[in-house]
Amino acid sequence: MRIVQVVHGLPSQNMAGTELVTLELSRALQARGHQVTVIARTFAPEAAEFSLQHEQDVGQGTPHAGVQIVRVVNNYTRTTSFRLHYDNPFFHQALRHVLRDCEADIVHFQHVTHLSASLIPLVSALGYPTVLSLHDFFFACHLVHFINTAGQPCPGPQQGERCISCLHDVASAEAVRRRFSYLTRVLQVPHQVLVPSVFVAQRIVEDFPFLHARLKIIPPGLPAPGPFSSPIPARRPPGSPLRILYLGVLLPHKGAHVLLEALKEMSPDSVQVSLYGAEIALQQTYADLLRQAVDDL
């Protein structure tokens, strides 16, 4: 089968969860005999806007090498309105070109931020079966994670009405309502909608109840582990400190600061914490705050 994956970024340029899931899934499908092409947005100031850059995933010499990668340039030089952040026809020609060249049988949308949700109805209208994965809440929330501009949890968009105050600096009330309405219609298009957990499924259905019967929960897979150099202890030895490992991008909604705050209430000898995560340039201040919090413990 010839499979096309569409995603907002891909290693080695982007290393967050959805990007890694997309690459590993593509490699696994390739290893099972499918032909996989990944279309990913890239930032390339030296290249023409919406131009295509072709490469091949070498897979570090593993049997799943050979995934074709097509990066489409979006430097945001022509994103001149709020609507173009989610409904951007400038991507259409590039996608048509890739689908024609790879003779796709099916298109799987992993994420459309930095691209355009309009690609989903476009692909469906061209006759391709479409699958959409909802890794987060992009379709309901312009800020993606239900965290408002004050950094507080949001109970939900309320058909876009609650988003108006949050987005008043970037869009009119009418434009905000239009976003929610348009993306609601887009969600009715895919043949299959996938979510990674029960929690995400429940949260999505709160805002888009028509998806209830169409959601399929498929937890992200993990590559099979290699042999361990030493046995893993079955349990923590009595009297030893609790050891906690944080793995994830260092962003506020991931909650590393909550873990560090909790440590202040615990005896230093009772717990050991290790934080491992990529820093994001636009959130460097948060990473610096985590370092300061560690120093203050």
Short mmCIF file of C-alpha atoms in Angstrom, two decimals:
data_model
loop_
_atom_site.label_atom_id
_atom_site.label_comp_id
_atom_site.label_asym_id
_atom_site.label_seq_id
_atom_site.Cartn_x
_atom_site.Cartn_y
_atom_site.Cartn_z
CA MET A 1 0.00 0.00 0.00
CA ARG A 2 1.20 3.53 -0.77
CA ILE A 3 0.65 5.61 2.36
CA VAL A 4 1.07 9.35 2.80
CA GLN A 5 1.52 10.82 6.28
CA VAL A 6 0.94 14.56 6.80
CA VAL A 7 2.45 16.25 9.84
CA HIS A 8 3.50 19.70 11.05
CA GLY A 9 7.14 18.77 11.63
CA LEU A 10 9.58 15.88 11.59
CA PRO A 11 12.98 14.97 13.05
CA SER A 12 15.69 16.02 12.86
CA GLN A 13 14.22 19.51 12.70
CA ASN A 14 11.38 18.92 15.18
CA MET A 15 11.64 16.40 18.01
CA ALA A 16 8.36 16.55 19.95
CA GLY A 17 5.90 13.70 20.45
CA THR A 18 3.68 13.80 17.37
CA GLU A 19 6.71 14.24 15.12
CA LEU A 20 8.45 11.21 16.65
CA VAL A 21 5.29 9.10 16.54
CA THR A 22 4.85 9.92 12.86
CA LEU A 23 8.41 9.01 11.95
CA GLU A 24 8.41 5.74 13.94
CA LEU A 25 5.02 4.72 12.54
CA SER A 26 6.23 5.46 9.01
CA ARG A 27 9.35 3.38 9.56
CA ALA A 28 7.30 0.50 10.97
CA LEU A 29 4.92 0.58 8.00
CA GLN A 30 7.85 0.71 5.60
CA ALA A 31 9.38 -2.33 7.32
CA ARG A 32 6.13 -4.22 6.74
CA GLY A 33 6.37 -3.69 3.00
CA HIS A 34 4.35 -0.53 2.51
CA GLN A 35 5.61 2.49 0.60
CA VAL A 36 5.48 5.53 2.87
CA THR A 37 5.84 9.21 2.06
CA VAL A 38 5.78 11.84 4.81
CA ILE A 39 4.80 15.43 4.05
CA ALA A 40 6.08 17.73 6.79
CA ARG A 41 6.20 21.46 7.21
CA THR A 42 9.65 23.03 7.48
CA PHE A 43 11.04 26.46 8.25
CA ALA A 44 13.61 27.42 5.62
CA PRO A 45 14.13 31.20 5.22
CA GLU A 46 16.45 30.67 2.25
CA ALA A 47 13.81 28.75 0.26
CA ALA A 48 10.75 29.92 -1.65
CA GLU A 49 7.52 29.88 0.32
CA PHE A 50 5.54 26.62 -0.13
CA SER A 51 8.33 25.04 -2.18
CA LEU A 52 9.14 21.34 -1.71
CA GLN A 53 12.34 19.75 -0.39
CA HIS A 54 12.83 16.01 -0.98
CA GLU A 55 14.91 13.64 1.14
CA GLN A 56 14.96 10.04 2.34
CA ASP A 57 15.00 8.75 5.89
CA VAL A 58 18.06 6.55 6.19
CA GLY A 59 16.81 5.04 9.44
CA GLN A 60 20.39 4.85 10.78
CA GLY A 61 21.02 1.67 8.80
CA THR A 62 18.02 -0.21 10.15
CA PRO A 63 15.72 -2.38 8.01
CA HIS A 64 12.98 0.26 7.97
CA ALA A 65 15.09 2.77 6.01
CA GLY A 66 13.69 4.27 2.86
CA VAL A 67 10.75 6.42 4.00
CA GLN A 68 10.38 9.28 1.54
CA ILE A 69 10.19 12.71 3.18
CA VAL A 70 8.86 15.80 1.45
CA ARG A 71 9.18 19.01 3.42
CA VAL A 72 6.96 21.93 2.42
CA VAL A 73 8.31 25.36 3.32
CA ASN A 74 6.18 27.64 5.47
CA ASN A 75 8.07 30.66 6.78
CA TYR A 76 4.81 32.46 7.57
CA THR A 77 5.62 35.28 5.15
CA ARG A 78 2.21 34.91 3.46
CA THR A 79 0.13 34.06 6.51
CA THR A 80 -1.42 37.51 6.68
CA SER A 81 -4.72 36.76 8.42
CA PHE A 82 -6.04 34.73 11.35
CA ARG A 83 -7.93 32.43 8.98
CA LEU A 84 -4.78 31.47 7.06
CA HIS A 85 -3.48 29.78 10.22
CA TYR A 86 -6.04 27.00 9.80
CA ASP A 87 -7.54 27.41 6.30
CA ASN A 88 -4.66 28.12 3.94
CA PRO A 89 -5.10 27.30 0.23
CA PHE A 90 -1.44 28.09 -0.50
CA PHE A 91 -0.60 24.50 0.51
CA HIS A 92 -3.05 22.87 -1.89
CA GLN A 93 -0.87 22.80 -4.99
CA ALA A 94 2.07 21.32 -3.08
CA LEU A 95 -0.07 18.51 -1.67
CA ARG A 96 -1.65 17.71 -5.04
CA HIS A 97 1.83 17.47 -6.53
CA VAL A 98 3.05 15.00 -3.89
CA LEU A 99 -0.08 12.82 -4.03
CA ARG A 100 0.18 12.58 -7.79
CA ASP A 101 3.88 11.70 -7.76
CA CYS A 102 3.63 8.98 -5.10
CA GLU A 103 0.31 7.57 -6.38
CA ALA A 104 -1.10 7.45 -2.85
CA ASP A 105 -3.68 4.87 -1.77
CA ILE A 106 -4.51 6.52 1.57
CA VAL A 107 -3.62 9.74 3.42
CA HIS A 108 -3.12 9.87 7.19
CA PHE A 109 -3.17 13.37 8.74
CA GLN A 110 -1.18 13.38 11.97
CA HIS A 111 -1.39 17.15 12.53
CA VAL A 112 -2.27 20.19 10.43
CA THR A 113 -0.98 23.08 12.52
CA HIS A 114 1.61 25.08 10.54
CA LEU A 115 -0.10 23.57 7.49
CA SER A 116 -3.85 23.82 6.86
CA ALA A 117 -6.96 21.94 7.97
CA SER A 118 -8.35 22.63 4.50
CA LEU A 119 -6.05 19.89 3.20
CA ILE A 120 -8.38 17.28 4.74
CA PRO A 121 -11.49 18.12 2.66
CA LEU A 122 -9.24 18.70 -0.36
CA VAL A 123 -7.81 15.17 -0.14
CA SER A 124 -11.23 13.67 0.41
CA ALA A 125 -12.65 15.54 -2.60
CA LEU A 126 -9.82 14.14 -4.71
CA GLY A 127 -11.05 10.65 -3.83
CA TYR A 128 -8.42 9.51 -1.33
CA PRO A 129 -9.46 7.66 1.85
CA THR A 130 -8.47 9.86 4.79
CA VAL A 131 -7.48 9.12 8.38
CA LEU A 132 -7.04 11.82 11.02
CA SER A 133 -5.19 11.46 14.32
CA LEU A 134 -6.06 13.90 17.11
CA HIS A 135 -2.98 14.05 19.34
CA ASP A 136 -4.16 17.24 21.09
CA PHE A 137 -6.97 19.80 20.92
CA PHE A 138 -5.97 21.91 17.91
CA PHE A 139 -9.43 21.68 16.33
CA ALA A 140 -11.15 23.10 19.41
CA CYS A 141 -8.40 25.43 20.64
CA HIS A 142 -6.25 27.83 18.62
CA LEU A 143 -3.69 27.58 21.44
CA VAL A 144 -3.86 23.77 21.13
CA HIS A 145 -3.75 22.67 24.78
CA PHE A 146 -6.77 24.28 26.49
CA ILE A 147 -4.46 26.64 28.37
CA ASN A 148 -5.48 30.27 28.06
CA THR A 149 -3.25 33.29 27.57
CA ALA A 150 -3.03 33.71 31.34
CA GLY A 151 -1.53 30.23 31.60
CA GLN A 152 -4.62 28.79 33.28
CA PRO A 153 -6.54 25.63 32.28
CA CYS A 154 -9.54 26.32 30.05
CA PRO A 155 -12.73 24.27 30.50
CA GLY A 156 -13.39 24.35 26.76
CA PRO A 157 -14.26 26.60 23.82
CA GLN A 158 -18.04 26.71 24.34
CA GLN A 159 -18.62 26.67 20.57
CA GLY A 160 -15.87 29.27 20.23
CA GLU A 161 -17.47 31.82 22.55
CA ARG A 162 -14.93 31.34 25.35
CA CYS A 163 -12.11 31.74 22.81
CA ILE A 164 -13.09 35.32 21.97
CA SER A 165 -11.52 36.92 25.05
CA CYS A 166 -8.45 34.68 24.75
CA LEU A 167 -7.81 35.66 21.12
CA HIS A 168 -9.00 39.28 21.12
CA ASP A 169 -5.49 40.51 20.24
CA VAL A 170 -5.29 38.43 17.04
CA ALA A 171 -8.86 38.00 15.76
CA SER A 172 -12.34 39.49 15.92
CA ALA A 173 -15.18 37.70 17.67
CA GLU A 174 -16.65 36.81 14.29
CA ALA A 175 -13.32 35.37 13.10
CA VAL A 176 -13.00 33.25 16.24
CA ARG A 177 -16.50 31.85 15.85
CA ARG A 178 -15.77 31.14 12.18
CA ARG A 179 -12.70 29.09 13.13
CA PHE A 180 -14.69 26.81 15.41
CA SER A 181 -17.48 26.42 12.88
CA TYR A 182 -15.11 25.67 10.00
CA LEU A 183 -13.04 23.10 11.90
CA THR A 184 -16.22 21.42 13.15
CA ARG A 185 -17.18 20.85 9.50
CA VAL A 186 -13.68 19.57 8.68
CA LEU A 187 -13.93 16.96 11.43
CA GLN A 188 -16.90 15.44 9.65
CA VAL A 189 -14.78 14.60 6.60
CA PRO A 190 -12.22 11.89 7.58
CA HIS A 191 -13.18 8.26 7.11
CA GLN A 192 -11.54 7.38 10.45
CA VAL A 193 -10.54 9.51 13.46
CA LEU A 194 -7.89 8.14 15.85
CA VAL A 195 -7.01 9.30 19.36
CA PRO A 196 -4.15 8.10 21.62
CA SER A 197 -6.05 7.72 24.92
CA VAL A 198 -9.41 7.49 26.64
CA PHE A 199 -8.84 10.94 28.15
CA VAL A 200 -8.35 12.59 24.76
CA ALA A 201 -11.39 10.77 23.38
CA GLN A 202 -13.59 11.97 26.24
CA ARG A 203 -12.33 15.54 25.96
CA ILE A 204 -12.81 15.65 22.18
CA VAL A 205 -16.38 14.35 22.42
CA GLU A 206 -17.28 17.12 24.89
CA ASP A 207 -16.77 19.69 22.12
CA PHE A 208 -17.59 17.54 19.09
CA PRO A 209 -20.24 15.02 20.23
CA PHE A 210 -20.89 13.86 16.66
CA LEU A 211 -17.49 12.11 16.80
CA HIS A 212 -18.52 9.77 19.61
CA ALA A 213 -19.21 6.75 17.41
CA ARG A 214 -16.33 7.45 15.03
CA LEU A 215 -13.37 7.75 17.41
CA LYS A 216 -10.99 4.83 17.69
CA ILE A 217 -8.51 4.72 20.56
CA ILE A 218 -5.07 3.47 19.52
CA PRO A 219 -2.27 4.13 22.03
CA PRO A 220 1.05 5.07 20.40
CA GLY A 221 3.27 2.05 19.85
CA LEU A 222 6.82 1.69 21.06
CA PRO A 223 9.74 0.03 19.29
CA ALA A 224 10.65 -3.31 20.81
CA PRO A 225 13.42 -2.81 23.41
CA GLY A 226 16.80 -4.32 22.87
CA PRO A 227 18.55 -6.57 25.40
CA PHE A 228 19.33 -4.92 28.72
CA SER A 229 22.92 -5.00 29.96
CA SER A 230 21.74 -5.87 33.47
CA PRO A 231 18.50 -7.16 35.00
CA ILE A 232 15.93 -4.56 36.00
CA PRO A 233 15.13 -4.82 39.73
CA ALA A 234 11.63 -6.11 40.34
CA ARG A 235 11.06 -3.57 43.10
CA ARG A 236 12.77 -0.72 44.90
CA PRO A 237 15.01 -1.91 47.76
CA PRO A 238 13.61 -1.06 51.22
CA GLY A 239 14.80 2.29 52.50
CA SER A 240 16.08 3.51 49.13
CA PRO A 241 14.77 6.83 47.72
CA LEU A 242 11.92 6.93 45.25
CA ARG A 243 13.41 7.64 41.81
CA ILE A 244 11.33 9.68 39.36
CA LEU A 245 12.25 10.21 35.70
CA TYR A 246 10.71 13.02 33.61
CA LEU A 247 10.96 12.60 29.86
CA GLY A 248 9.40 15.20 27.57
CA VAL A 249 9.68 18.56 25.90
CA LEU A 250 10.22 21.33 28.45
CA LEU A 251 6.94 23.20 28.01
CA PRO A 252 4.63 24.53 30.73
CA HIS A 253 1.69 22.28 29.86
CA LYS A 254 3.91 19.20 30.37
CA GLY A 255 4.08 20.04 34.07
CA ALA A 256 7.74 19.62 35.00
CA HIS A 257 7.38 22.63 37.31
CA VAL A 258 4.57 20.84 39.19
CA LEU A 259 6.95 17.98 39.94
CA LEU A 260 9.60 20.38 41.21
CA GLU A 261 7.07 22.21 43.39
CA ALA A 262 6.04 18.89 44.93
CA LEU A 263 9.65 18.14 45.85
CA LYS A 264 9.67 21.11 48.23
CA GLU A 265 7.20 19.22 50.43
CA MET A 266 9.33 16.07 50.57
CA SER A 267 12.44 15.07 52.43
CA PRO A 268 15.54 15.41 50.20
CA ASP A 269 16.60 11.87 51.12
CA SER A 270 13.27 10.32 50.16
CA VAL A 271 13.22 11.04 46.42
CA GLN A 272 15.55 11.50 43.46
CA VAL A 273 14.34 13.23 40.29
CA SER A 274 15.93 13.36 36.85
CA LEU A 275 14.60 15.69 34.15
CA TYR A 276 15.36 14.97 30.49
CA GLY A 277 13.75 17.09 27.79
CA ALA A 278 14.30 19.21 24.71
CA GLU A 279 14.25 22.97 25.15
CA ILE A 280 12.10 25.08 22.84
CA ALA A 281 13.49 28.46 21.75
CA LEU A 282 10.17 30.28 22.19
CA GLN A 283 9.89 28.87 25.72
CA GLN A 284 13.48 29.34 26.84
CA THR A 285 12.31 31.36 29.82
CA TYR A 286 10.44 28.31 31.12
CA ALA A 287 13.51 26.09 30.82
CA ASP A 288 15.51 28.72 32.70
CA LEU A 289 12.87 28.79 35.45
CA LEU A 290 13.16 25.01 35.82
CA ARG A 291 16.92 25.32 36.25
CA GLN A 292 16.43 27.98 38.90
CA ALA A 293 13.84 25.81 40.68
CA VAL A 294 16.33 22.93 40.78
CA ASP A 295 19.02 25.21 42.22
CA ASP A 296 16.58 26.39 44.91
CA LEU A 297 15.72 22.89 46.13
#
